[in-house]
Amino acid sequence: MTKTALVAGASGIIGSATAAHLTKRGWTVHGIARRPVEQDGVLPIAADLQHLSATTAALADVRADAVFITTWLRQPTEAENIRVNSALVRNLLDGLRASGHPPKHVALVTGLKHYLGPFEAYGKGVLPQTPFREEQGRLDVPNFYYAQEDELFAAAARDGFTWSVHRPHTVIGKAVGNAMNMGTTLAVYATICRETGRPFRFPGSLAQWDGLTDMTDATMLARQMLWALETPAAANQAFNIVNGDVFRWKWMWAQIAQWFGIEPAPFDGSVQTLEEQMADDAAIWRTIAAREGLVEADLGRLASPWHTDADLGRPIECLTDMAKSRRLGFGDFEPTQDAFFRLFDTLEADRIIPGKEARSVRPS
């Protein structure tokens, strides 16, 4: 296989990490997004995948051996999520087919809502057994992840390419303007708590505070996608992907607080959402950004409290089984606190959060 890739959603958390991982390994990478950002080694393509004709025109000269679909658009209802996000996959793959050069492999990123249900029914009703395993069937509820998979499967049967589906837990990585960004959200929240002296309160449920959980570093996900592409036995399968460790938020919350040089507030079991806690923080962030010379003064482009609240407010512990890919040889591992700390270091170096002089304590 020649090494030419197309990353859909290249400016997002997962897409940017995937593009960076591929370029480091010698791939030629095209990155398609509605508003491409400058990325080292990535050839930008501006296109809105909601529109087939524009997508087809933008992809006319692209000869991608592998496609990585890491994008979605949040809609007000799941019916709209299904309509819009299935079209993104369909239009992308139809556009490549129209060029006369369909890919050899397509990787689709979905997530644990495959097991938990969409946001409208998130963690409600009959809750699935944990740890989540790939062989667990679809829930009997509409879900845009299922609709995206169906578009992928139909195109693969038509055009003859292999596919893989990847289901991360909450992803840790860097992106500005992303709709689902827990790592940066918590970094911004901790910075504001340090600035104002407000308590650094865990915003979620007792089940999440006490229960075991796991997360996914964006580069870990990228590594698994490339592994699935290069491993014949992994073709045409779906895989869970997490870092490989487990933790309790009662421990991780203290680790994050220590990195920022603040004390974690005691947790009394009540839910105090970040949407509520951060509702009036836009002006505070503008003040911090102006004083510290930060590159982004718009709190709304950095923090996604609604998404962090959804993850940390779940009524059950969430654990992800990875036996399927482990048996096939994927053995990568990373402690989740290392992924958080590396992200915080990157945000600091890139002047997205204040620098080291603003905190006095580093984790041991």
CSV table of C-alpha atoms in Angstrom, one decimal, residues 186-201 256-263 281 284-285 288 291-292 294 344 348 351-362:
chain,number,residue,atom,x,y,z
A,186,LEU,CA,-10.9,20.7,33.2
A,187,ALA,CA,-7.7,22.7,32.6
A,188,VAL,CA,-9.7,25.9,32.1
A,189,TYR,CA,-12.0,25.1,35.1
A,190,ALA,CA,-8.9,24.5,37.4
A,191,THR,CA,-7.3,27.7,36.2
A,192,ILE,CA,-10.4,29.7,37.0
A,193,CYS,CA,-10.7,28.1,40.4
A,194,ARG,CA,-7.1,29.0,41.1
A,195,GLU,CA,-7.7,32.5,39.9
A,196,THR,CA,-10.8,33.1,41.9
A,197,GLY,CA,-10.2,31.0,45.0
A,198,ARG,CA,-13.3,29.0,44.3
A,199,PRO,CA,-13.5,25.4,45.4
A,200,PHE,CA,-12.3,22.9,42.7
A,201,ARG,CA,-15.4,20.8,43.0
A,256,ILE,CA,-5.4,17.2,38.4
A,257,ALA,CA,-5.7,19.6,41.3
A,258,GLN,CA,-2.1,19.0,42.3
A,259,TRP,CA,-0.8,19.7,38.8
A,260,PHE,CA,-2.5,23.1,39.0
A,261,GLY,CA,-1.3,23.8,42.5
A,262,ILE,CA,-4.7,23.8,44.1
A,263,GLU,CA,-6.6,21.7,46.7
A,281,ASP,CA,-17.0,32.7,33.8
A,284,ILE,CA,-13.1,36.0,34.1
A,285,TRP,CA,-11.4,34.0,31.4
A,288,ILE,CA,-6.9,35.9,32.6
A,291,ARG,CA,-3.2,39.4,31.6
A,292,GLU,CA,-1.3,36.2,30.7
A,294,LEU,CA,-3.1,33.7,26.1
A,344,PHE,CA,-1.7,20.3,30.3
A,348,GLU,CA,0.7,25.6,28.7
A,351,ARG,CA,-0.3,29.7,25.6
A,352,ILE,CA,-3.8,28.3,25.9
A,353,ILE,CA,-3.6,28.2,29.7
A,354,PRO,CA,-1.2,30.2,31.9
A,355,GLY,CA,2.4,29.2,32.4
A,356,LYS,CA,4.2,27.4,35.2
A,357,GLU,CA,4.9,30.6,37.2
A,358,ALA,CA,1.1,30.7,37.9
A,359,ARG,CA,1.3,27.5,40.0
A,360,SER,CA,3.5,26.4,42.8
A,361,VAL,CA,3.1,22.6,43.1
A,362,ARG,CA,3.9,19.9,40.6
